[in-house]
Amino acid sequence: MGLAAQLAVPASLADQAYEGIRDRLVMLDIRPGDPLNDDALAQELGTGRTPVREALKRLEGDRLVVAYPRRGTFATAVDITDLAHISDIRAQLEPLAASRAAENSSAATRARLADLAEDVAGLEARISDRRELLRRDVRVHREIYRAAGNPYLEDILVRQDNLATRIWCLFLDRIPAIAGHVGEHVALLEAIVEGDADTAGRLALEHVVGFERAVRAVL
């Protein structure tokens, strides 16, 4: 079970369906353009059709699925032309979230982030699966957003990071430095734990810029 799952409060069936389908869409386990079948997803997730339908409505708002009358619901395409728009938002808000996390985190949150930094520091030696490394990257981002203490900021950034991760997945096999990219989070997490808001903000910005640069280098 992942760290986020261990720390989460019990979720409703609709929330479980939403998170399960969302993460499949983000990691491209459900490929862009694939149809989403209510019955098949309900059986796979064990949640029933109504929670799946509620989840799909939420995911449409996240720009992860699109519904067409009389045709059904499909995973949205990954459009590389969206990269500049997504990066523009993240370049403004990721540093803000990191700075706020450094300023506002409780002792318990700092301890959790310190443990996460230690885990990330050894990833390259322990994990060679690029998709698993990317899942760890997503986990770190979500933990930092939550630590910022602003649920509205967290919501925006989770959505944008989901879209960015889909782009990353599209080029995952062509980008050589995925482990190094994830490893950048160690210094960022340590800055947050130490309460160094300026350094945390700067490192968050460098991370976002580095992501866009790495993707554009393989286009």
PDB file of C-alpha atoms in Angstrom:
ATOM      1  CA  MET A   1       0.000   0.000   0.000  1.00  0.00           C
ATOM      2  CA  GLY A   2       1.357   3.447  -0.938  1.00  0.00           C
ATOM      3  CA  LEU A   3       2.107   6.172   1.585  1.00  0.00           C
ATOM      4  CA  ALA A   4      -0.823   8.307   0.476  1.00  0.00           C
ATOM      5  CA  ALA A   5      -3.201   5.375   0.873  1.00  0.00           C
ATOM      6  CA  GLN A   6      -1.892   4.630   4.360  1.00  0.00           C
ATOM      7  CA  LEU A   7      -2.437   8.209   5.487  1.00  0.00           C
ATOM      8  CA  ALA A   8      -5.828   8.793   3.866  1.00  0.00           C
ATOM      9  CA  VAL A   9      -9.109   8.831   5.761  1.00  0.00           C
ATOM     10  CA  PRO A  10     -11.611   6.173   4.685  1.00  0.00           C
ATOM     11  CA  ALA A  11     -12.944   7.142   1.282  1.00  0.00           C
ATOM     12  CA  SER A  12     -16.441   6.776  -0.103  1.00  0.00           C
ATOM     13  CA  LEU A  13     -17.001   4.339  -2.940  1.00  0.00           C
ATOM     14  CA  ALA A  14     -17.218   7.281  -5.326  1.00  0.00           C
ATOM     15  CA  ASP A  15     -13.876   8.587  -4.035  1.00  0.00           C
ATOM     16  CA  GLN A  16     -12.332   5.130  -4.382  1.00  0.00           C
ATOM     17  CA  ALA A  17     -13.592   4.864  -7.940  1.00  0.00           C
ATOM     18  CA  TYR A  18     -12.375   8.364  -8.737  1.00  0.00           C
ATOM     19  CA  GLU A  19      -8.879   7.743  -7.386  1.00  0.00           C
ATOM     20  CA  GLY A  20      -8.590   4.327  -9.003  1.00  0.00           C
ATOM     21  CA  ILE A  21      -9.645   5.511 -12.455  1.00  0.00           C
ATOM     22  CA  ARG A  22      -7.713   8.781 -12.133  1.00  0.00           C
ATOM     23  CA  ASP A  23      -4.439   7.038 -11.406  1.00  0.00           C
ATOM     24  CA  ARG A  24      -4.931   4.649 -14.344  1.00  0.00           C
ATOM     25  CA  LEU A  25      -5.541   7.636 -16.606  1.00  0.00           C
ATOM     26  CA  VAL A  26      -2.580   9.604 -15.244  1.00  0.00           C
ATOM     27  CA  MET A  27      -0.131   6.721 -15.694  1.00  0.00           C
ATOM     28  CA  LEU A  28      -1.616   5.909 -19.136  1.00  0.00           C
ATOM     29  CA  ASP A  29      -2.684   2.445 -17.996  1.00  0.00           C
ATOM     30  CA  ILE A  30      -5.842   3.629 -19.718  1.00  0.00           C
ATOM     31  CA  ARG A  31      -4.421   4.925 -22.980  1.00  0.00           C
ATOM     32  CA  PRO A  32      -5.433   8.259 -24.551  1.00  0.00           C
ATOM     33  CA  GLY A  33      -8.532   7.728 -26.674  1.00  0.00           C
ATOM     34  CA  ASP A  34      -9.512   4.466 -24.964  1.00  0.00           C
ATOM     35  CA  PRO A  35     -13.218   4.055 -24.158  1.00  0.00           C
ATOM     36  CA  LEU A  36     -14.203   3.733 -20.494  1.00  0.00           C
ATOM     37  CA  ASN A  37     -16.832   1.102 -19.833  1.00  0.00           C
ATOM     38  CA  ASP A  38     -18.922   1.580 -16.684  1.00  0.00           C
ATOM     39  CA  ASP A  39     -19.555  -2.106 -16.115  1.00  0.00           C
ATOM     40  CA  ALA A  40     -15.960  -3.189 -16.664  1.00  0.00           C
ATOM     41  CA  LEU A  41     -14.592  -0.480 -14.368  1.00  0.00           C
ATOM     42  CA  ALA A  42     -17.169  -1.217 -11.676  1.00  0.00           C
ATOM     43  CA  GLN A  43     -16.229  -4.900 -11.725  1.00  0.00           C
ATOM     44  CA  GLU A  44     -12.508  -4.137 -11.708  1.00  0.00           C
ATOM     45  CA  LEU A  45     -12.741  -1.641  -8.858  1.00  0.00           C
ATOM     46  CA  GLY A  46     -15.457  -3.426  -6.881  1.00  0.00           C
ATOM     47  CA  THR A  47     -17.430  -0.219  -6.378  1.00  0.00           C
ATOM     48  CA  GLY A  48     -20.606  -0.600  -8.469  1.00  0.00           C
ATOM     49  CA  ARG A  49     -21.717   1.411 -11.494  1.00  0.00           C
ATOM     50  CA  THR A  50     -23.087   4.481  -9.687  1.00  0.00           C
ATOM     51  CA  PRO A  51     -19.762   5.402  -8.013  1.00  0.00           C
ATOM     52  CA  VAL A  52     -17.996   4.871 -11.341  1.00  0.00           C
ATOM     53  CA  ARG A  53     -20.419   7.211 -13.102  1.00  0.00           C
ATOM     54  CA  GLU A  54     -19.930   9.847 -10.407  1.00  0.00           C
ATOM     55  CA  ALA A  55     -16.160   9.439 -10.739  1.00  0.00           C
ATOM     56  CA  LEU A  56     -16.267   9.875 -14.494  1.00  0.00           C
ATOM     57  CA  LYS A  57     -18.155  13.154 -14.119  1.00  0.00           C
ATOM     58  CA  ARG A  58     -15.426  14.442 -11.792  1.00  0.00           C
ATOM     59  CA  LEU A  59     -12.703  13.226 -14.145  1.00  0.00           C
ATOM     60  CA  GLU A  60     -14.291  15.124 -17.012  1.00  0.00           C
ATOM     61  CA  GLY A  61     -13.830  18.291 -14.958  1.00  0.00           C
ATOM     62  CA  ASP A  62     -10.180  17.308 -14.497  1.00  0.00           C
ATOM     63  CA  ARG A  63      -9.740  17.115 -18.297  1.00  0.00           C
ATOM     64  CA  LEU A  64      -8.833  13.442 -18.026  1.00  0.00           C
ATOM     65  CA  VAL A  65     -11.927  12.076 -19.787  1.00  0.00           C
ATOM     66  CA  VAL A  66     -14.387  13.423 -22.323  1.00  0.00           C
ATOM     67  CA  ALA A  67     -17.996  12.315 -22.786  1.00  0.00           C
ATOM     68  CA  TYR A  68     -19.786  12.345 -26.128  1.00  0.00           C
ATOM     69  CA  PRO A  69     -23.572  11.971 -26.399  1.00  0.00           C
ATOM     70  CA  ARG A  70     -24.572   8.510 -27.669  1.00  0.00           C
ATOM     71  CA  ARG A  71     -20.906   7.545 -28.079  1.00  0.00           C
ATOM     72  CA  GLY A  72     -19.662   7.151 -24.520  1.00  0.00           C
ATOM     73  CA  THR A  73     -16.757   8.346 -22.388  1.00  0.00           C
ATOM     74  CA  PHE A  74     -13.138   8.271 -23.520  1.00  0.00           C
ATOM     75  CA  ALA A  75      -9.717   9.070 -22.071  1.00  0.00           C
ATOM     76  CA  THR A  76      -8.625  12.459 -23.342  1.00  0.00           C
ATOM     77  CA  ALA A  77      -5.777  12.773 -25.803  1.00  0.00           C
ATOM     78  CA  VAL A  78      -2.372  13.886 -24.548  1.00  0.00           C
ATOM     79  CA  ASP A  79      -1.660  17.064 -26.479  1.00  0.00           C
ATOM     80  CA  ILE A  80       1.962  18.152 -26.267  1.00  0.00           C
ATOM     81  CA  THR A  81       0.907  21.692 -27.173  1.00  0.00           C
ATOM     82  CA  ASP A  82      -0.627  21.867 -23.676  1.00  0.00           C
ATOM     83  CA  LEU A  83       2.827  21.573 -22.089  1.00  0.00           C
ATOM     84  CA  ALA A  84       3.515  25.316 -22.158  1.00  0.00           C
ATOM     85  CA  HIS A  85       0.151  26.136 -20.557  1.00  0.00           C
ATOM     86  CA  ILE A  86       0.554  23.515 -17.826  1.00  0.00           C
ATOM     87  CA  SER A  87       4.139  24.550 -17.123  1.00  0.00           C
ATOM     88  CA  ASP A  88       3.100  28.203 -16.906  1.00  0.00           C
ATOM     89  CA  ILE A  89       0.646  27.411 -14.115  1.00  0.00           C
ATOM     90  CA  ARG A  90       3.016  25.082 -12.306  1.00  0.00           C
ATOM     91  CA  ALA A  91       5.915  27.548 -12.487  1.00  0.00           C
ATOM     92  CA  GLN A  92       3.772  30.054 -10.593  1.00  0.00           C
ATOM     93  CA  LEU A  93       2.113  27.750  -8.073  1.00  0.00           C
ATOM     94  CA  GLU A  94       4.586  24.939  -7.329  1.00  0.00           C
ATOM     95  CA  PRO A  95       7.039  27.362  -5.663  1.00  0.00           C
ATOM     96  CA  LEU A  96       4.155  28.861  -3.691  1.00  0.00           C
ATOM     97  CA  ALA A  97       3.066  25.434  -2.442  1.00  0.00           C
ATOM     98  CA  ALA A  98       6.625  24.462  -1.485  1.00  0.00           C
ATOM     99  CA  SER A  99       7.162  27.768   0.349  1.00  0.00           C
ATOM    100  CA  ARG A 100       3.871  27.452   2.198  1.00  0.00           C
ATOM    101  CA  ALA A 101       4.707  23.869   3.157  1.00  0.00           C
ATOM    102  CA  ALA A 102       8.030  25.076   4.629  1.00  0.00           C
ATOM    103  CA  GLU A 103       6.253  27.820   6.553  1.00  0.00           C
ATOM    104  CA  ASN A 104       3.129  25.985   7.713  1.00  0.00           C
ATOM    105  CA  SER A 105       3.927  22.303   8.192  1.00  0.00           C
ATOM    106  CA  SER A 106       3.279  20.801  11.599  1.00  0.00           C
ATOM    107  CA  ALA A 107       5.886  18.730  13.417  1.00  0.00           C
ATOM    108  CA  ALA A 108       4.049  15.566  12.367  1.00  0.00           C
ATOM    109  CA  THR A 109       4.008  16.646   8.712  1.00  0.00           C
ATOM    110  CA  ARG A 110       7.710  17.528   8.823  1.00  0.00           C
ATOM    111  CA  ALA A 111       8.482  14.099  10.245  1.00  0.00           C
ATOM    112  CA  ARG A 112       6.471  12.466   7.458  1.00  0.00           C
ATOM    113  CA  LEU A 113       8.241  14.505   4.787  1.00  0.00           C
ATOM    114  CA  ALA A 114      11.631  13.700   6.319  1.00  0.00           C
ATOM    115  CA  ASP A 115      10.811   9.999   6.072  1.00  0.00           C
ATOM    116  CA  LEU A 116       9.726  10.538   2.471  1.00  0.00           C
ATOM    117  CA  ALA A 117      13.023  12.318   1.672  1.00  0.00           C
ATOM    118  CA  GLU A 118      14.943   9.373   3.078  1.00  0.00           C
ATOM    119  CA  ASP A 119      12.901   6.965   0.965  1.00  0.00           C
ATOM    120  CA  VAL A 120      13.427   9.016  -2.210  1.00  0.00           C
ATOM    121  CA  ALA A 121      17.166   9.295  -1.567  1.00  0.00           C
ATOM    122  CA  GLY A 122      17.614   5.563  -2.081  1.00  0.00           C
ATOM    123  CA  LEU A 123      15.237   5.048  -4.980  1.00  0.00           C
ATOM    124  CA  GLU A 124      17.819   4.903  -7.755  1.00  0.00           C
ATOM    125  CA  ALA A 125      19.608   1.981  -6.104  1.00  0.00           C
ATOM    126  CA  ARG A 126      16.406   0.100  -5.286  1.00  0.00           C
ATOM    127  CA  ILE A 127      14.081   0.690  -8.237  1.00  0.00           C
ATOM    128  CA  SER A 128      14.804   0.415 -11.949  1.00  0.00           C
ATOM    129  CA  ASP A 129      11.184   0.420 -13.146  1.00  0.00           C
ATOM    130  CA  ARG A 130      10.654   3.863 -14.670  1.00  0.00           C
ATOM    131  CA  ARG A 131       6.912   3.792 -14.126  1.00  0.00           C
ATOM    132  CA  GLU A 132       7.368   3.046 -10.437  1.00  0.00           C
ATOM    133  CA  LEU A 133       9.844   5.920 -10.169  1.00  0.00           C
ATOM    134  CA  LEU A 134       7.278   8.193 -11.761  1.00  0.00           C
ATOM    135  CA  ARG A 135       4.635   7.017  -9.297  1.00  0.00           C
ATOM    136  CA  ARG A 136       6.994   8.065  -6.495  1.00  0.00           C
ATOM    137  CA  ASP A 137       7.366  11.462  -8.154  1.00  0.00           C
ATOM    138  CA  VAL A 138       3.582  11.884  -8.151  1.00  0.00           C
ATOM    139  CA  ARG A 139       3.426  10.850  -4.491  1.00  0.00           C
ATOM    140  CA  VAL A 140       6.012  13.444  -3.457  1.00  0.00           C
ATOM    141  CA  HIS A 141       4.195  16.220  -5.292  1.00  0.00           C
ATOM    142  CA  ARG A 142       0.874  15.334  -3.691  1.00  0.00           C
ATOM    143  CA  GLU A 143       2.422  15.242  -0.218  1.00  0.00           C
ATOM    144  CA  ILE A 144       3.963  18.687  -0.698  1.00  0.00           C
ATOM    145  CA  TYR A 145       0.673  20.123  -1.973  1.00  0.00           C
ATOM    146  CA  ARG A 146      -1.117  18.752   1.066  1.00  0.00           C
ATOM    147  CA  ALA A 147       1.567  20.080   3.409  1.00  0.00           C
ATOM    148  CA  ALA A 148       0.999  23.592   2.046  1.00  0.00           C
ATOM    149  CA  GLY A 149      -2.233  23.659   4.031  1.00  0.00           C
ATOM    150  CA  ASN A 150      -4.387  25.293   1.345  1.00  0.00           C
ATOM    151  CA  PRO A 151      -6.951  22.867  -0.104  1.00  0.00           C
ATOM    152  CA  TYR A 152      -7.744  25.159  -3.043  1.00  0.00           C
ATOM    153  CA  LEU A 153      -4.089  25.408  -4.034  1.00  0.00           C
ATOM    154  CA  GLU A 154      -3.745  21.651  -3.529  1.00  0.00           C
ATOM    155  CA  ASP A 155      -6.695  20.951  -5.833  1.00  0.00           C
ATOM    156  CA  ILE A 156      -5.318  23.099  -8.649  1.00  0.00           C
ATOM    157  CA  LEU A 157      -1.832  21.626  -8.429  1.00  0.00           C
ATOM    158  CA  VAL A 158      -2.958  18.006  -8.234  1.00  0.00           C
ATOM    159  CA  ARG A 159      -4.931  18.510 -11.436  1.00  0.00           C
ATOM    160  CA  GLN A 160      -2.028  20.181 -13.223  1.00  0.00           C
ATOM    161  CA  ASP A 161       0.485  17.602 -12.021  1.00  0.00           C
ATOM    162  CA  ASN A 162      -1.815  14.842 -13.272  1.00  0.00           C
ATOM    163  CA  LEU A 163      -1.808  16.402 -16.740  1.00  0.00           C
ATOM    164  CA  ALA A 164       1.953  16.918 -16.638  1.00  0.00           C
ATOM    165  CA  THR A 165       2.499  13.304 -15.597  1.00  0.00           C
ATOM    166  CA  ARG A 166       0.502  12.075 -18.601  1.00  0.00           C
ATOM    167  CA  ILE A 167       2.871  13.994 -20.850  1.00  0.00           C
ATOM    168  CA  TRP A 168       5.850  12.565 -18.967  1.00  0.00           C
ATOM    169  CA  CYS A 169       4.468   9.026 -19.401  1.00  0.00           C
ATOM    170  CA  LEU A 170       4.185   9.562 -23.135  1.00  0.00           C
ATOM    171  CA  PHE A 171       7.941  10.111 -23.392  1.00  0.00           C
ATOM    172  CA  LEU A 172       9.067   7.996 -20.435  1.00  0.00           C
ATOM    173  CA  ASP A 173      11.165   5.563 -22.462  1.00  0.00           C
ATOM    174  CA  ARG A 174      12.963   8.386 -24.281  1.00  0.00           C
ATOM    175  CA  ILE A 175      13.931  10.534 -21.278  1.00  0.00           C
ATOM    176  CA  PRO A 176      17.217   9.251 -19.825  1.00  0.00           C
ATOM    177  CA  ALA A 177      17.348  10.949 -16.423  1.00  0.00           C
ATOM    178  CA  ILE A 178      14.091   9.923 -14.759  1.00  0.00           C
ATOM    179  CA  ALA A 179      15.811   8.718 -11.566  1.00  0.00           C
ATOM    180  CA  GLY A 180      17.701  11.994 -11.283  1.00  0.00           C
ATOM    181  CA  HIS A 181      14.512  13.955 -11.824  1.00  0.00           C
ATOM    182  CA  VAL A 182      12.799  12.132  -8.960  1.00  0.00           C
ATOM    183  CA  GLY A 183      15.934  12.415  -6.841  1.00  0.00           C
ATOM    184  CA  GLU A 184      15.730  16.211  -7.023  1.00  0.00           C
ATOM    185  CA  HIS A 185      12.947  15.955  -4.469  1.00  0.00           C
ATOM    186  CA  VAL A 186      15.371  15.062  -1.675  1.00  0.00           C
ATOM    187  CA  ALA A 187      16.780  18.583  -1.390  1.00  0.00           C
ATOM    188  CA  LEU A 188      13.309  20.067  -1.825  1.00  0.00           C
ATOM    189  CA  LEU A 189      11.816  17.951   0.932  1.00  0.00           C
ATOM    190  CA  GLU A 190      14.759  18.710   3.223  1.00  0.00           C
ATOM    191  CA  ALA A 191      14.285  22.451   2.666  1.00  0.00           C
ATOM    192  CA  ILE A 192      10.617  22.135   3.602  1.00  0.00           C
ATOM    193  CA  VAL A 193      11.452  20.111   6.711  1.00  0.00           C
ATOM    194  CA  GLU A 194      14.006  22.748   7.738  1.00  0.00           C
ATOM    195  CA  GLY A 195      11.464  25.533   7.232  1.00  0.00           C
ATOM    196  CA  ASP A 196      13.536  27.202   4.498  1.00  0.00           C
ATOM    197  CA  ALA A 197      10.756  28.684   2.375  1.00  0.00           C
ATOM    198  CA  ASP A 198      13.030  30.550  -0.056  1.00  0.00           C
ATOM    199  CA  THR A 199      15.096  27.487  -0.909  1.00  0.00           C
ATOM    200  CA  ALA A 200      12.002  25.299  -1.153  1.00  0.00           C
ATOM    201  CA  GLY A 201      10.390  27.711  -3.597  1.00  0.00           C
ATOM    202  CA  ARG A 202      13.528  27.981  -5.712  1.00  0.00           C
ATOM    203  CA  LEU A 203      14.004  24.207  -5.911  1.00  0.00           C
ATOM    204  CA  ALA A 204      10.346  23.675  -6.801  1.00  0.00           C
ATOM    205  CA  LEU A 205      10.667  26.129  -9.676  1.00  0.00           C
ATOM    206  CA  GLU A 206      13.866  24.473 -10.919  1.00  0.00           C
ATOM    207  CA  HIS A 207      12.092  21.115 -10.857  1.00  0.00           C
ATOM    208  CA  VAL A 208       9.202  22.365 -12.997  1.00  0.00           C
ATOM    209  CA  VAL A 209      11.520  24.065 -15.480  1.00  0.00           C
ATOM    210  CA  GLY A 210      13.645  20.925 -15.661  1.00  0.00           C
ATOM    211  CA  PHE A 211      10.587  18.821 -16.432  1.00  0.00           C
ATOM    212  CA  GLU A 212       9.591  20.981 -19.367  1.00  0.00           C
ATOM    213  CA  ARG A 213      13.175  21.122 -20.644  1.00  0.00           C
ATOM    214  CA  ALA A 214      13.532  17.310 -20.470  1.00  0.00           C
ATOM    215  CA  VAL A 215      10.337  16.746 -22.444  1.00  0.00           C
ATOM    216  CA  ARG A 216      11.155  19.317 -25.095  1.00  0.00           C
ATOM    217  CA  ALA A 217      14.613  17.803 -25.542  1.00  0.00           C
ATOM    218  CA  VAL A 218      13.098  14.584 -26.922  1.00  0.00           C
ATOM    219  CA  LEU A 219      10.443  16.125 -29.160  1.00  0.00           C
TER     220      LEU A 219
END
